[in-house]
mmCIF file of C-alpha atoms in Angstrom:
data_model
loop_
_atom_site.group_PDB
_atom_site.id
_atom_site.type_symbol
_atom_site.label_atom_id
_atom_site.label_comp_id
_atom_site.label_asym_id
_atom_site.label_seq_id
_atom_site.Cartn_x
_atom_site.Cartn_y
_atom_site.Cartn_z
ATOM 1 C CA UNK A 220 265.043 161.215 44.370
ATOM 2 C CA UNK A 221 262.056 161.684 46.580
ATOM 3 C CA UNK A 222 260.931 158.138 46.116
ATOM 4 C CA UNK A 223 264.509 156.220 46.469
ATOM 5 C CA UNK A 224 264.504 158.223 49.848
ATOM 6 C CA UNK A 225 261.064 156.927 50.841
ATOM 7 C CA UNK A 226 261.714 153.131 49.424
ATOM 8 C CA UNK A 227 264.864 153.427 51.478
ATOM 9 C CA UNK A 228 263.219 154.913 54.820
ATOM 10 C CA UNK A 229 260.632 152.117 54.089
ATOM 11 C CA UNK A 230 263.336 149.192 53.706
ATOM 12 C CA UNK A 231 264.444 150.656 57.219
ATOM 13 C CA UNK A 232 262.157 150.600 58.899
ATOM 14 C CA UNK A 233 259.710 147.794 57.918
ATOM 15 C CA UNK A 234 263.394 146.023 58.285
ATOM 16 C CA UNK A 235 263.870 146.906 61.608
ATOM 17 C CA UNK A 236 260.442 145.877 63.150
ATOM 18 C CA UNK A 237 260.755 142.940 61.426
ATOM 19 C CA UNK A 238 263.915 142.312 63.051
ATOM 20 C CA UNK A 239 262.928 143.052 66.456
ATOM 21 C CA UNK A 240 259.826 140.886 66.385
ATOM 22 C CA UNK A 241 261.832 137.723 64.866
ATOM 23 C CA UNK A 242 263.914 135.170 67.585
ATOM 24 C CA UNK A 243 266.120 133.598 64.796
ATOM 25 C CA UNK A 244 267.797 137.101 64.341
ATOM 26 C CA UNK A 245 270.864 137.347 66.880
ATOM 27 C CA UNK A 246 270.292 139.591 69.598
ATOM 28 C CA UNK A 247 272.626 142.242 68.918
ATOM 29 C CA UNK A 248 271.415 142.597 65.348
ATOM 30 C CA UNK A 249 267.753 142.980 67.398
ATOM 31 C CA UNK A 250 269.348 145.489 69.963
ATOM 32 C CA UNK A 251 270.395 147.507 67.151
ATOM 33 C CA UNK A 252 267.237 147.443 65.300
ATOM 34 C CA UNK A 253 265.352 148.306 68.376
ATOM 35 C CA UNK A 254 267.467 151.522 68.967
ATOM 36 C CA UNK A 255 266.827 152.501 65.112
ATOM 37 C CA UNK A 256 263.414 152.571 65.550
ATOM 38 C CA UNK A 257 263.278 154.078 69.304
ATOM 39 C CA UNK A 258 265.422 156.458 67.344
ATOM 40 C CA UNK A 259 262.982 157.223 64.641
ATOM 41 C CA UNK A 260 259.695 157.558 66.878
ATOM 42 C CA UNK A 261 261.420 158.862 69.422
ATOM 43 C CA UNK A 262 262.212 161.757 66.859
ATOM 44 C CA UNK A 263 258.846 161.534 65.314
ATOM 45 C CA UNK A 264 257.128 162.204 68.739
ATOM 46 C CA UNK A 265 259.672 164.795 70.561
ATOM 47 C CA UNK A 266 259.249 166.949 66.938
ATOM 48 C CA UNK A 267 255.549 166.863 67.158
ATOM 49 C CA UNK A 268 255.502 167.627 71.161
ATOM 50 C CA UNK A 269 258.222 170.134 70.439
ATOM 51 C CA UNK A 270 255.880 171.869 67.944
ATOM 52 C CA UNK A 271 252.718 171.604 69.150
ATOM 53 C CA UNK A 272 253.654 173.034 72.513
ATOM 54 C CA UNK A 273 255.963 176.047 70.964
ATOM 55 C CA UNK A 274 253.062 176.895 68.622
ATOM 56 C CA UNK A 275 250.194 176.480 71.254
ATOM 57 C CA UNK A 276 248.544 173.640 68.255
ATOM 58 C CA UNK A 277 246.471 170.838 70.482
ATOM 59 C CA UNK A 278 245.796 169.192 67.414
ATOM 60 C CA UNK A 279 250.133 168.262 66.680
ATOM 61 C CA UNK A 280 250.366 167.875 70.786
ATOM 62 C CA UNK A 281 247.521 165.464 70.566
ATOM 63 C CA UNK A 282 248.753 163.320 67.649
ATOM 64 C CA UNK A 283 252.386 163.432 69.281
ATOM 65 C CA UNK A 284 250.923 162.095 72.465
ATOM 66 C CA UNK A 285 248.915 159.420 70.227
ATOM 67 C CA UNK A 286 251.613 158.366 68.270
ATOM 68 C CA UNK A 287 253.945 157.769 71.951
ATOM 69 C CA UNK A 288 251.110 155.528 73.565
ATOM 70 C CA UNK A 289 250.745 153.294 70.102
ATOM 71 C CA UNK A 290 254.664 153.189 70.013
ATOM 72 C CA UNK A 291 254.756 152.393 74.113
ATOM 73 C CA UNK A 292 252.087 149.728 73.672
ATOM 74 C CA UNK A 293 253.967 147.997 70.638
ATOM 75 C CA UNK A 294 257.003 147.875 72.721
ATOM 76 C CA UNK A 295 255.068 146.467 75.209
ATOM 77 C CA UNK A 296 253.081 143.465 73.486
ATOM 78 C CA UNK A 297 256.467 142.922 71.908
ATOM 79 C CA UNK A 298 258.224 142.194 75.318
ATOM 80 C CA UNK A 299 255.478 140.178 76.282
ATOM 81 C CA UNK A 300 255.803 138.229 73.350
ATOM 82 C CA UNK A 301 259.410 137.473 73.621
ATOM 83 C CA UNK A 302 258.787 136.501 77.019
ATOM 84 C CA UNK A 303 256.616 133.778 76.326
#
């Protein structure tokens, strides 16, 4: 069961930034593929803040705070991508 979730999580995923990075997908399909992965780092990284800062762990804090840059620079070459 473990591993159909994962495949699944995977298929979403990889799905989704594939989506979002391709200009022959119609742009709603990209809006919502955008907001399912916002959705999932978004979780990712509050979770991680949430716990490192409620348990006093730098370590978690730092690697939420890592993970939010990598996921704000993505978004970022991805605009300027699209823009070109």
């Amino acid at each position: 069961m473990e591993i159909i979730l994962e495949i699944i999580f995977e298929f979403i995923v990889e799905g989704s930034m594939g989506a979002v990075g391709d200009k022959k997908v119609p742009l709603a399909i990209r809006i919502v593929a955008a907001a399912v992965l916002i959705i999932i780092f978004g979780g990712l990284v509050g979770a991680l803040l949430y716990i490192g800062i409620s348990e006093k762990n730098w370590v978690v804090l730092a690697l939420g705070v890592v993970i939010a840059i990598f996921v704000v620079i993505a978004i970022i070459q991805t605009v300027r991508k699209h823009r070109k």
